[in-house]
XYZ file of C-alpha atoms in Angstrom:
345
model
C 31.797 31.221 25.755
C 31.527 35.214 25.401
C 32.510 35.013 22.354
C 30.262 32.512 21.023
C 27.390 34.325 22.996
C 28.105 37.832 21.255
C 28.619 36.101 17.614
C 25.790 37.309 15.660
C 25.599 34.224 14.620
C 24.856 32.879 18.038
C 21.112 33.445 17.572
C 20.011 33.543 13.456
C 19.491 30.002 13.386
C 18.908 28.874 16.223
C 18.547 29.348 19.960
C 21.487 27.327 21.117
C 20.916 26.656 24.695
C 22.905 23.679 24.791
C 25.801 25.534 24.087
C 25.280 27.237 27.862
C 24.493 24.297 30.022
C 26.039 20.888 27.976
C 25.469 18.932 31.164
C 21.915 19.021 29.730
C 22.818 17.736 26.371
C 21.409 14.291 25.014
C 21.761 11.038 27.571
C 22.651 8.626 25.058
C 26.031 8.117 23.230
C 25.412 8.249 19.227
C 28.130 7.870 15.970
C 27.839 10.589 13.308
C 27.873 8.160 10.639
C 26.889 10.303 7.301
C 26.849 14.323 6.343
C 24.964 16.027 4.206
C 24.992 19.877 4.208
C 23.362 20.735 7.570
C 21.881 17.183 7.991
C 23.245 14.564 9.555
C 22.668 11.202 10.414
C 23.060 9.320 13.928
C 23.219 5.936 14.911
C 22.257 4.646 18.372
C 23.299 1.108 18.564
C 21.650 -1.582 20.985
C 24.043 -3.426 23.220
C 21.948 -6.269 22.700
C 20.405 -5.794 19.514
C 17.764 -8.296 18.930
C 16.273 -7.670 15.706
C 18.223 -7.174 12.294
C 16.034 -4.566 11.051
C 16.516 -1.032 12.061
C 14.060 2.059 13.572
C 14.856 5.359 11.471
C 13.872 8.146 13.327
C 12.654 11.623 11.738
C 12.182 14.340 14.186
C 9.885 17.188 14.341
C 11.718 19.894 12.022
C 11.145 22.961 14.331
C 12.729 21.523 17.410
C 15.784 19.308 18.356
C 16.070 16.032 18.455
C 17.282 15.622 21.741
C 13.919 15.112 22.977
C 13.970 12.043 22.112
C 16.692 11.304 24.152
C 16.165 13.615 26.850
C 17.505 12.123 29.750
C 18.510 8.440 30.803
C 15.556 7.448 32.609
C 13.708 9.198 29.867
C 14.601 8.522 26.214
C 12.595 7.080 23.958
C 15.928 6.323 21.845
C 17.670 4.401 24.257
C 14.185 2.221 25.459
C 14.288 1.280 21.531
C 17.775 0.499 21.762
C 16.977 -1.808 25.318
C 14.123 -3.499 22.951
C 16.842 -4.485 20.697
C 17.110 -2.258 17.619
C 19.371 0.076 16.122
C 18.270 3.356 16.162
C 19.101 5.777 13.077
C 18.126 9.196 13.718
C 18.425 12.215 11.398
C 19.520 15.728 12.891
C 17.786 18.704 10.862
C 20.972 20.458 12.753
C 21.149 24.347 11.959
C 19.890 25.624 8.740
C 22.248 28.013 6.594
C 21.107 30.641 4.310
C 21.188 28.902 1.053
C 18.703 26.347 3.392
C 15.964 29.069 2.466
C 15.675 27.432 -0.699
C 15.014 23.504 0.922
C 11.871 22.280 -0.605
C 9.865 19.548 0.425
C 10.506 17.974 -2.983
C 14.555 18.273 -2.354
C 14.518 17.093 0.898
C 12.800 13.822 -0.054
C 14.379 13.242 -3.543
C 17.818 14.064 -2.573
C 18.501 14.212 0.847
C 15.872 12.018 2.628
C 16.302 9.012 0.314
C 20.010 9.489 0.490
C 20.379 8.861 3.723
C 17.802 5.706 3.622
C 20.520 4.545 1.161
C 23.227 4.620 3.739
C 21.008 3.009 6.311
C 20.927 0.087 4.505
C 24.459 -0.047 3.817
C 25.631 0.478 7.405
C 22.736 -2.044 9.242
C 22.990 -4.512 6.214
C 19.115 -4.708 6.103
C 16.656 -3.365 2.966
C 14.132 -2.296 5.114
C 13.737 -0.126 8.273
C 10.842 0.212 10.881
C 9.898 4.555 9.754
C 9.324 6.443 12.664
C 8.299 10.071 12.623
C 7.645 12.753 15.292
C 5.272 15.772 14.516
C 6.404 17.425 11.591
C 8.738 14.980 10.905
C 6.100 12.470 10.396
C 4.388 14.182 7.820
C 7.654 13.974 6.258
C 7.816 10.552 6.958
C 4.283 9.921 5.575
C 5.259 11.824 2.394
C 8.643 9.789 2.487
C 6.706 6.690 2.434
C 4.013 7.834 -0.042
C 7.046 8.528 -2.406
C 8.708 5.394 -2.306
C 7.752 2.620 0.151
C 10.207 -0.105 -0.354
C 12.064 1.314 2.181
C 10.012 0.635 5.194
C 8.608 -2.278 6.717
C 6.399 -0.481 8.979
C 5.568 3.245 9.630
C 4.808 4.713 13.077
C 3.691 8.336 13.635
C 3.656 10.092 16.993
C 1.512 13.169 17.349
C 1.851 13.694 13.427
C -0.449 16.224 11.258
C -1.713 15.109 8.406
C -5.064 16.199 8.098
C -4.825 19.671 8.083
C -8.498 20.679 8.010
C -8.797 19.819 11.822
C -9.444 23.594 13.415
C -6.418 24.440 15.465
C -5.099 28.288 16.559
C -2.520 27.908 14.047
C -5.008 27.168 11.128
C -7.250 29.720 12.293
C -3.937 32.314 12.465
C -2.830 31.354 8.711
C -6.799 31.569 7.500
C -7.419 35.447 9.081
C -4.641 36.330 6.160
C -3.034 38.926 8.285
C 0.391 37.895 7.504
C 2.146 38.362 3.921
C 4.203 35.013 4.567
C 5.982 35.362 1.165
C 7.220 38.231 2.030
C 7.954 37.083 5.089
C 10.359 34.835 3.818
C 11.694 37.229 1.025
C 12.577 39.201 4.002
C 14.156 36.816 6.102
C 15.090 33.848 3.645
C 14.783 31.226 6.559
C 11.880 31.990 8.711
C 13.330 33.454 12.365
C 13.559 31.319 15.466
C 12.366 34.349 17.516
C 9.057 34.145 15.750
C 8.247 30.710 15.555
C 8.938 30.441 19.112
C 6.165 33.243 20.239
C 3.622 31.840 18.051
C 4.209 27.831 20.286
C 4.086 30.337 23.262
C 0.738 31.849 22.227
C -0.947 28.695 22.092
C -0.703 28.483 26.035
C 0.466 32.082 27.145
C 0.129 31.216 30.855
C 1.551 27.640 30.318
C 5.033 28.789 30.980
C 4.059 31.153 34.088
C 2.571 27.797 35.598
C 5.197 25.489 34.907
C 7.408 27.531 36.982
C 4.773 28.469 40.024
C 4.622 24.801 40.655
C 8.761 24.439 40.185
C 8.576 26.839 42.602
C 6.055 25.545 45.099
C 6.806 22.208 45.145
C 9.967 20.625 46.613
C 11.946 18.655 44.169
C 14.774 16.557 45.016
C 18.261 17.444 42.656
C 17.152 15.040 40.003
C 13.880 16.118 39.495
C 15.244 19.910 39.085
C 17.165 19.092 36.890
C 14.474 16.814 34.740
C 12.128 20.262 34.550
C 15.247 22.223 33.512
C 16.162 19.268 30.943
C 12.584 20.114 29.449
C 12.712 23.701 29.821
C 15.674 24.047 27.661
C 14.281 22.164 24.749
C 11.523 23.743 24.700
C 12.883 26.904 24.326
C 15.998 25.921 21.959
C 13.950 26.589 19.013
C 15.615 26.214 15.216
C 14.580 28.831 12.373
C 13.072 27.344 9.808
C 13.927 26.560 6.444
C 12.153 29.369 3.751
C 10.782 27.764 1.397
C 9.614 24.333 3.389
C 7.801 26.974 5.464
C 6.019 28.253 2.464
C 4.831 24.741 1.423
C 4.087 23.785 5.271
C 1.645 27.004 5.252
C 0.113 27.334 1.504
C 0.325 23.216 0.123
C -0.741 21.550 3.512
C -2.513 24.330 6.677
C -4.576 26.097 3.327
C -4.993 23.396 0.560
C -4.730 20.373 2.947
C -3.054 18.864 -0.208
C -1.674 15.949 1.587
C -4.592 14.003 2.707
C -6.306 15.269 -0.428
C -3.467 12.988 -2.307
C -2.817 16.187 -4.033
C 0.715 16.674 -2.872
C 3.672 17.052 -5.342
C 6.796 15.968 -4.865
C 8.184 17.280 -7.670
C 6.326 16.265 -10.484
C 5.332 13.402 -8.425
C 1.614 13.888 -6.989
C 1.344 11.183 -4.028
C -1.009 9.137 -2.936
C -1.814 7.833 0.576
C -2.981 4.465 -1.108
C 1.010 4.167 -2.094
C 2.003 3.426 1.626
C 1.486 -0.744 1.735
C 2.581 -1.343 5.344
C 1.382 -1.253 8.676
C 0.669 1.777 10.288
C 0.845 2.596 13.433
C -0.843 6.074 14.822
C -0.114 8.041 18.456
C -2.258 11.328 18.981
C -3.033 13.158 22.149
C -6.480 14.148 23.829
C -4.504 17.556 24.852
C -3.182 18.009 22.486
C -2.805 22.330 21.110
C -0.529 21.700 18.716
C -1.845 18.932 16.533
C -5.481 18.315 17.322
C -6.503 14.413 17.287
C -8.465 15.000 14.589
C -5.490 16.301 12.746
C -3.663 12.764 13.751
C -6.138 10.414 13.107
C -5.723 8.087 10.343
C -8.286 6.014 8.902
C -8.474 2.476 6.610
C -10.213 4.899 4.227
C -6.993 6.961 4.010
C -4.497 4.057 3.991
C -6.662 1.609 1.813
C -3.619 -0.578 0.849
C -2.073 -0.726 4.248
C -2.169 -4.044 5.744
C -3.455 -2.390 9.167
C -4.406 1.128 10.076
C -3.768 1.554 14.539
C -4.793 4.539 16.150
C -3.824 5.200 20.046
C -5.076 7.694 22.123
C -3.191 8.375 25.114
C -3.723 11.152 27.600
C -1.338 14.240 27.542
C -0.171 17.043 25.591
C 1.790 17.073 22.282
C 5.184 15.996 23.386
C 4.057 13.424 25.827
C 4.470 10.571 24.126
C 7.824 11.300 24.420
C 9.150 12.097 28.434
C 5.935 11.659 30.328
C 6.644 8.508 32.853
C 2.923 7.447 32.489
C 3.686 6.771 28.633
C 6.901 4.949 29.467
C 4.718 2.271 30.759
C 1.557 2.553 28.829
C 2.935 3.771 25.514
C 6.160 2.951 25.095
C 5.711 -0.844 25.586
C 2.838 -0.766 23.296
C 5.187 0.714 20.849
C 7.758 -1.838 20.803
C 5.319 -5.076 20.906
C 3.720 -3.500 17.690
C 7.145 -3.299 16.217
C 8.338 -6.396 17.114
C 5.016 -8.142 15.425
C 6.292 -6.831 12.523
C 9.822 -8.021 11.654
C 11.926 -11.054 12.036
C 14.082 -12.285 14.794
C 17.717 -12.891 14.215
């Protein structure tokens, strides 16, 4: 473990926590069932699977994905699994250097549809119930923008997509006191370190409180080690990939080219009116890191969608995804939606 922790390597592309306390790695038990450079692609299979289409799951692309599957009495993956499905989930895993080059267009030509292509193979079904988590599903919206044959529904939890809503980080990018191409000239991909100070910033006592009330309050052995579960992800921060970061900050936080149907994929430009299935949309009423207004998605937006949801449920930006009030309020909702829109066996 020394070794590993004085490998320069240890910390340029990530924060690695897991690699000092595994007992806190993901609950569930998952197949690596494809490759592709850093990317991989996971499958969490029901033990009573119920419905023949799949759930592919996109995470956020700053974080792991283990918070999805945080612990057993709180993973979203495995309640999908207990509703019946097959859950496919893509790792970002650890970007390399040549990753400072990963564009938006790449990542959905190449590798994003690749992988949709072996989903289909292994579940034997044409279509998959899209799922995205904050960054991931404004991927996921691009994703289905680009080519929605794919999907037979698309859900997207805590996702931005309008990025004129006022946030800190919009108001950071607009002051212009960063250079953020030379930033990632510099760099290449952009440094864990950094991203991780600016989610710190938003709250910069949130993390002084957190642990006042670990230490005031007496918590039986499981619940200790739930907060520390929490506490790790949220610091086990990735680096993120150059040139992505570049479009994330000048095509979508400036120009707001998404929901402007402005965005190119490639030479592609796409349009929201592309996406022609039912959408289902989870923001947060506290949430600092993607306002609700930043969420919300209208019929206006989605014009050939069948049905445009929006949910508002009370917490911060990651709480649709541990908090045990969700479990019951969320969560359920989640699944009935899904289940209205596929087929039994």
């Amino acid at each position: 473990m020394l070794n590993k922790i004085l490998n320069p390597d240890f910390f340029s592309r990530a924060n690695r926590l897991t690699q000092l306390w595994p007992q806190l790695r993901p609950a569930s038990s998952y197949e690596l069932k494809d490759k592709m450079a850093s990317h991989e692609l996971y499958l969490f299979a029901a033990e009573n699977k119920k419905f023949n289409i799949p759930v592919f799951i996109i995470p956020s692309m700053i974080n792991h994905f283990y918070i999805l599957d945080l612990e057993n009495d709180r993973s979203f993956v495995r309640f999908l699994n207990n509703s019946g499905y097959d859950v496919y989930l893509l790792n970002w895993g650890y970007p390399e250097d040549h990753d400072r080059h990963l564009n938006f267009s790449h990542l959905v030509q190449n590798r994003l549809i690749y992988f949709l292509n072996r989903v289909q193979q292994f579940s034997g079904s044409e279509q998959m119930h899209l799922i995205g988590h904050c960054l991931g599903g404004t991927i996921a919206t691009m994703l289905a923008a680009y080519d929605c044959r794919y999907f037979q529904s698309l859900t997207l939890l805590t996702t931005p997509i309008d990025f004129s809503a006022e946030s800190k980080f919009k108001s950071w990018i607009q002051k212009g006191n960063v250079d953020f191409d030379l930033l990632q000239e510099a760099y290449g991909n952009v440094p864990w370190p950094l991203l991780h100070a600016s989610f710190l910033s938003l709250k910069p006592l949130g993390q002084y409180r957190r642990l006042k009330k670990y230490i005031s309050t007496r918590m039986t052995p499981a619940q200790k080690k739930s907060f520390w579960a929490f506490e790790m992800w949220t610091h086990d921060s990735i680096s993120f990939r150059g040139s992505s970061y570049l479009t994330l900050i000048k095509d979508l936080y400036r120009d707001n080219r998404l929901i402007l149907n402005q965005f190119r994929i490639d030479k592609k430009i796409l349009k929201l009116s592309a996406i022609t299935v039912p959408v289902l949309v989870v923001n947060s009423n506290d949430d600092t890191i993607v306002p609700p207004k930043s969420s919300t998605l209208k019929k206006e937006n989605l014009p050939n969608s069948p049905s445009v949801e929006n949910f508002l449920f009370s917490g911060g930006h990651v709480g649709c995804l541990v908090n045990k009030k969700t479990q019951i309020t969320l969560w359920p909702k989640i699944a009935d939606w899904l289940e209205s829109k596929n087929n039994e066996l």
